[in-house]
Tab-separated table of C-alpha atoms in Angstrom:
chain	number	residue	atom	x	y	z
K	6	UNK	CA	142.573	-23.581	117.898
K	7	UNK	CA	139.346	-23.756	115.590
K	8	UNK	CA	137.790	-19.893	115.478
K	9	UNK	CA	134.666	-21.725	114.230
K	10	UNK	CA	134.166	-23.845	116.978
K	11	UNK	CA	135.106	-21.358	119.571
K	12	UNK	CA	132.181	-19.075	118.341
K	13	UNK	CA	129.897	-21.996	118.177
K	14	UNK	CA	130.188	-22.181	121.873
K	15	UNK	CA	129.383	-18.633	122.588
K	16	UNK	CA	131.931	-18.412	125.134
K	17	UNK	CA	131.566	-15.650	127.941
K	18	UNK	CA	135.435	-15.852	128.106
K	19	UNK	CA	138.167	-17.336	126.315
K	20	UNK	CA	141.509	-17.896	127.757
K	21	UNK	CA	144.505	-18.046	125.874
K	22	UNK	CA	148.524	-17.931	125.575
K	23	UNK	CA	149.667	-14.489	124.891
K	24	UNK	CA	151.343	-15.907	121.732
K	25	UNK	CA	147.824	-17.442	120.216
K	26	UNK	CA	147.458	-15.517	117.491
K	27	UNK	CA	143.697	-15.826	117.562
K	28	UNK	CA	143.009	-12.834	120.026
K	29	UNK	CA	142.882	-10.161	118.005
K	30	UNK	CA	140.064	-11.877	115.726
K	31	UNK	CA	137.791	-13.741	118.274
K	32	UNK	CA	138.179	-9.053	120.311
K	33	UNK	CA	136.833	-8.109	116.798
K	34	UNK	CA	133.840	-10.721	116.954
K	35	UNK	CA	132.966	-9.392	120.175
K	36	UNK	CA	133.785	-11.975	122.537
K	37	UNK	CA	136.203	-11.297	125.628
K	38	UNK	CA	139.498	-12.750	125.688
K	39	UNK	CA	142.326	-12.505	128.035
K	40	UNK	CA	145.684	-13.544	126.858
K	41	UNK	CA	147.932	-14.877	129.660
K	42	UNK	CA	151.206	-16.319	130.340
K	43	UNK	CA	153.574	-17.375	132.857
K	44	UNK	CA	157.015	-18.439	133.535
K	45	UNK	CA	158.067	-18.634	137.293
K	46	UNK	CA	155.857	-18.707	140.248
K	47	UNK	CA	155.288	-15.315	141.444
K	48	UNK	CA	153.644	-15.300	137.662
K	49	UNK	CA	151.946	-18.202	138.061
K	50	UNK	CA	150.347	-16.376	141.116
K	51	UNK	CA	149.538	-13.765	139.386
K	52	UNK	CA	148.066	-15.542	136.906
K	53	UNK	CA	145.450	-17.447	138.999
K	54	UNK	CA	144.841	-14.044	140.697
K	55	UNK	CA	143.713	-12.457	137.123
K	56	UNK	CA	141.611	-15.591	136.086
K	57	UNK	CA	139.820	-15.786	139.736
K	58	UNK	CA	138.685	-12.066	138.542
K	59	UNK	CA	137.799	-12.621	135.482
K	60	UNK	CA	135.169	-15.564	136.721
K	61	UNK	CA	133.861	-12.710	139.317
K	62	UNK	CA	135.528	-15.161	142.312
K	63	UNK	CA	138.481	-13.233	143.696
K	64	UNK	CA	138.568	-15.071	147.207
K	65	UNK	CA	139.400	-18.482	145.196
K	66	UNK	CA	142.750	-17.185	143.587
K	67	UNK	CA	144.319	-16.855	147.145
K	68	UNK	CA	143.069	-20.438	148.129
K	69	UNK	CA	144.097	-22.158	145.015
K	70	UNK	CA	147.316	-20.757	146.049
K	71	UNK	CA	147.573	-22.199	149.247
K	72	UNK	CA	146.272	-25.762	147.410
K	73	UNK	CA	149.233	-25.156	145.684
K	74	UNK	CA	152.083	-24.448	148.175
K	75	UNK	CA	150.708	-26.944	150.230
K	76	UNK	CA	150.764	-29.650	147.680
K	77	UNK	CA	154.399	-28.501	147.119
K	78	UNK	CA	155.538	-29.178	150.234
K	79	UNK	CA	153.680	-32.660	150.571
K	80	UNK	CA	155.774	-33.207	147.113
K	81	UNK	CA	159.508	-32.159	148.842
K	82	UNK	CA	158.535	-34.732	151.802
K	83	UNK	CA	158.685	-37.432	149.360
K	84	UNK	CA	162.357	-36.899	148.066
K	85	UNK	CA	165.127	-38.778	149.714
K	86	UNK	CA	168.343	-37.068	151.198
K	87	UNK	CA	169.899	-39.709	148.845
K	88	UNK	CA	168.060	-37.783	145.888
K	89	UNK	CA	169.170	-34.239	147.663
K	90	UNK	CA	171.759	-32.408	145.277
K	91	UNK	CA	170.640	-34.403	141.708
K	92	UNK	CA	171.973	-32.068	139.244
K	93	UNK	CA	169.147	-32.227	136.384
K	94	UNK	CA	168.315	-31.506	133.261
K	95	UNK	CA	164.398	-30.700	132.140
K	96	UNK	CA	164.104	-30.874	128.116
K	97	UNK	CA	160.973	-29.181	127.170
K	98	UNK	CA	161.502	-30.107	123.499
K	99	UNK	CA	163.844	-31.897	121.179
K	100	UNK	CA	164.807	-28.761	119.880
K	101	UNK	CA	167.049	-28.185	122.991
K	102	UNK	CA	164.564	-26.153	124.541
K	103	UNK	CA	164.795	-26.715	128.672
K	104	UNK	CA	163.696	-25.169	131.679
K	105	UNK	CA	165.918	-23.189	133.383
K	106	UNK	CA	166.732	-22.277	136.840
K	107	UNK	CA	164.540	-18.947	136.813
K	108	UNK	CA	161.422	-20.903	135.073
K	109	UNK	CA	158.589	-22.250	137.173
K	110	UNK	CA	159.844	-25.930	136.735
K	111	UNK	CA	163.592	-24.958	137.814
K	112	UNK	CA	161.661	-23.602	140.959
K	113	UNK	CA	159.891	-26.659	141.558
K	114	UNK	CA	163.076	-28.198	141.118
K	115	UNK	CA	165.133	-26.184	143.271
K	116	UNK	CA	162.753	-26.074	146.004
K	117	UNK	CA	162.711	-29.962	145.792
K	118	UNK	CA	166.533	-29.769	146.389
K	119	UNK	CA	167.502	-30.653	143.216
K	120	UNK	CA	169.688	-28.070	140.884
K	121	UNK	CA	169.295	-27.060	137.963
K	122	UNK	CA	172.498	-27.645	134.892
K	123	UNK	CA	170.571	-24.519	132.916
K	124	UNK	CA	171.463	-21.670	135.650
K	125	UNK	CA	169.495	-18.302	135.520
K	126	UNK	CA	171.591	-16.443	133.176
K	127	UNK	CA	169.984	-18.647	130.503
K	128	UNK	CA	166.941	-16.965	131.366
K	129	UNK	CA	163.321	-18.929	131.676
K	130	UNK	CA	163.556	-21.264	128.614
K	131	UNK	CA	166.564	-21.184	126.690
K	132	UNK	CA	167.539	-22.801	123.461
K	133	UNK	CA	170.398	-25.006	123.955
K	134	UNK	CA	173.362	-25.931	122.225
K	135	UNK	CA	173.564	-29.961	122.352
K	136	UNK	CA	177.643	-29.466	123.504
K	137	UNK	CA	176.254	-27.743	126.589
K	138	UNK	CA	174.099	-30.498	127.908
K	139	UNK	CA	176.606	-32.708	127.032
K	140	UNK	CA	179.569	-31.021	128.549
K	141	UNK	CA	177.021	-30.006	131.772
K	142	UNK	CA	177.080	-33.773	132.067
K	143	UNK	CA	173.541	-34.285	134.788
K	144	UNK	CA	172.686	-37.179	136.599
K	145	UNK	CA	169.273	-37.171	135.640
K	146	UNK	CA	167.766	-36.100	132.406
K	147	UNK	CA	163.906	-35.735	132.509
K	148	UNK	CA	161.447	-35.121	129.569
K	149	UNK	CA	158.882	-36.469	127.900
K	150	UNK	CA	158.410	-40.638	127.371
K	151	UNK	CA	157.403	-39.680	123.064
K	152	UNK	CA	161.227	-37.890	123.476
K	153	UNK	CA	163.049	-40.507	125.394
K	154	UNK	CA	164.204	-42.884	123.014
K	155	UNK	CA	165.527	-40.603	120.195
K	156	UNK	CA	168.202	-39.388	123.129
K	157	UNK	CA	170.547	-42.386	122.466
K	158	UNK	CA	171.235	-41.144	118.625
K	159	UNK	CA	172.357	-37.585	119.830
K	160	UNK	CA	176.087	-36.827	119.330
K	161	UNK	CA	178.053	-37.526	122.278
K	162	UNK	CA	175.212	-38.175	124.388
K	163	UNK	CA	175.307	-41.704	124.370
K	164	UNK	CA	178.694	-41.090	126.147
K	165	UNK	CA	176.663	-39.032	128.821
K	166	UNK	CA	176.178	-41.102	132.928
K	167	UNK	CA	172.630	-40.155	132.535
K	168	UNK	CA	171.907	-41.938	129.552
K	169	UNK	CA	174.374	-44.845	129.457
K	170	UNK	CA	173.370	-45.785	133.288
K	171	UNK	CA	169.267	-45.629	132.000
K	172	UNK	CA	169.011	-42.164	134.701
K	173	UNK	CA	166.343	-41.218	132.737
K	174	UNK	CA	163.079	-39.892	133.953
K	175	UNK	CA	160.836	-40.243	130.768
K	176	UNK	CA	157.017	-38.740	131.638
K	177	UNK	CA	153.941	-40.089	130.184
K	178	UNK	CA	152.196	-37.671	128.330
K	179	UNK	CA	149.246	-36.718	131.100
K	180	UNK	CA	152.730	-36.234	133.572
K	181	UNK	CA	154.478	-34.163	131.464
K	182	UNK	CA	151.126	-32.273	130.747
K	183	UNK	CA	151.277	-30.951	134.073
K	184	UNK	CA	154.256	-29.559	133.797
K	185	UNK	CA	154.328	-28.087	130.120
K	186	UNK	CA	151.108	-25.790	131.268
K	187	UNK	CA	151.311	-23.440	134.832
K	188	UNK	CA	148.375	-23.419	136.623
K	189	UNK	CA	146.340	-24.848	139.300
K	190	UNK	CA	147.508	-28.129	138.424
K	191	UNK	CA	151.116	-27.302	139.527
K	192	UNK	CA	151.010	-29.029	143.212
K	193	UNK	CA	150.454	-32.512	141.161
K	194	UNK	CA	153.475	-31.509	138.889
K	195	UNK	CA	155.606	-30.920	141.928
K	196	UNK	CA	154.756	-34.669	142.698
K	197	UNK	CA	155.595	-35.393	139.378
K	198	UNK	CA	158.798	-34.221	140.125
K	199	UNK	CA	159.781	-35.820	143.332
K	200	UNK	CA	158.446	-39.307	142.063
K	201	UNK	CA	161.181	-38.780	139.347
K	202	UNK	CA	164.228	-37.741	141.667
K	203	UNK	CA	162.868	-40.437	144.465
K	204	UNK	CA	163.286	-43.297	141.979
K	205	UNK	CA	166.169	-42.006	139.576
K	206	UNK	CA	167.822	-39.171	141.554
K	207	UNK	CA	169.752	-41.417	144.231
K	208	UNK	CA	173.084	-43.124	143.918
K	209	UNK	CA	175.152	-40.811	141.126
């Protein structure tokens, strides 16, 4: 982020990820700042509740919410019993980072009826050793389409079902967007979701 252009604006309130390092020096300029985070739902939650205060409109944080959960549930209705079960794998970066069971995207997942290959003892988003994807062996890799192609030149993992068969859910960038930041936009990632298991999660 650009601490001159931020000023320029003369924001009443800037948001930002608790690991921007920026907060400290836009406090001491004398602007407000909230630093926020979140990596399941119940955060997520929590997290809309916090903004909605901050913008002096409490009410809205409880129906955003329901927006939410509602969109959610539209998103489950469009995965096939065929697609039920899809053992998956989310990569969040080519650096082995993926979303695990206990993150906000594993809960999307799950409650889409899909399971995760990264269970909850890896915590929200582990670090990954290349062997353990490999050896996890899931019938449907997702990540982003920029990522996609390099998977092929992995060790071993051309010998994975996922890749050799093309199960491959790779996300345009606006898709994958929705997923990579929590927030009110996470109904529409849930459909990002079930579009991916609905068209690669079937037969396995």
């Amino acid at each position: 982020a650009n601490l001159e252009l931020i000023l320029v604006q003369r924001p009443d309130l800037v948001l930002l990820s608790a690991s921007n390092r920026l907060a400290g020096r836009l406090r001491a300029l004398g602007l407000t700042v909230a630093e926020l985070d979140a990596e399941d739902l119940p955060q997520v939650q929590r997290l809309l509740t916090k903004v909605a205060a901050l913008l002096g409109a409490p009410q809205q944080a409880a129906l955003q919410w329901q927006a939410i959960e509602t969109e959610i549930r539209t998103a489950r209705a469009m995965v096939p019993k065929t697609a039920q079960g899809t053992r998956v794998y989310f990569e969040v970066s080519s650096a082995l980072y993926a979303a695990g069971e206990v993150s906000y995207i594993g809960q999307l997942l799950s409650t889409l009826g899909a399971v995760n290959v990264v269970g909850a003892k890896w915590g929200p988003f582990p670090k990954l050793n290349p062997e353990f994807v490999v050896q996890a062996q899931p019938d449907l890799i997702m990540l982003s389409a920029a990522e996609a192609p390099g998977l092929i030149r992995r060790p071993g993992w051309s010998h994975m079902k996922a890749v050799s068969q093309g199960r491959i859910c790779a996300m345009p960038q606006a898709d994958y967007d929705l997923l990579s930041r929590p927030g009110p936009r996470l109904g529409a990632a849930a459909k990002v979701l079930a579009q991916c298991l609905a068209k690669t999660g079937g037969a396995r």
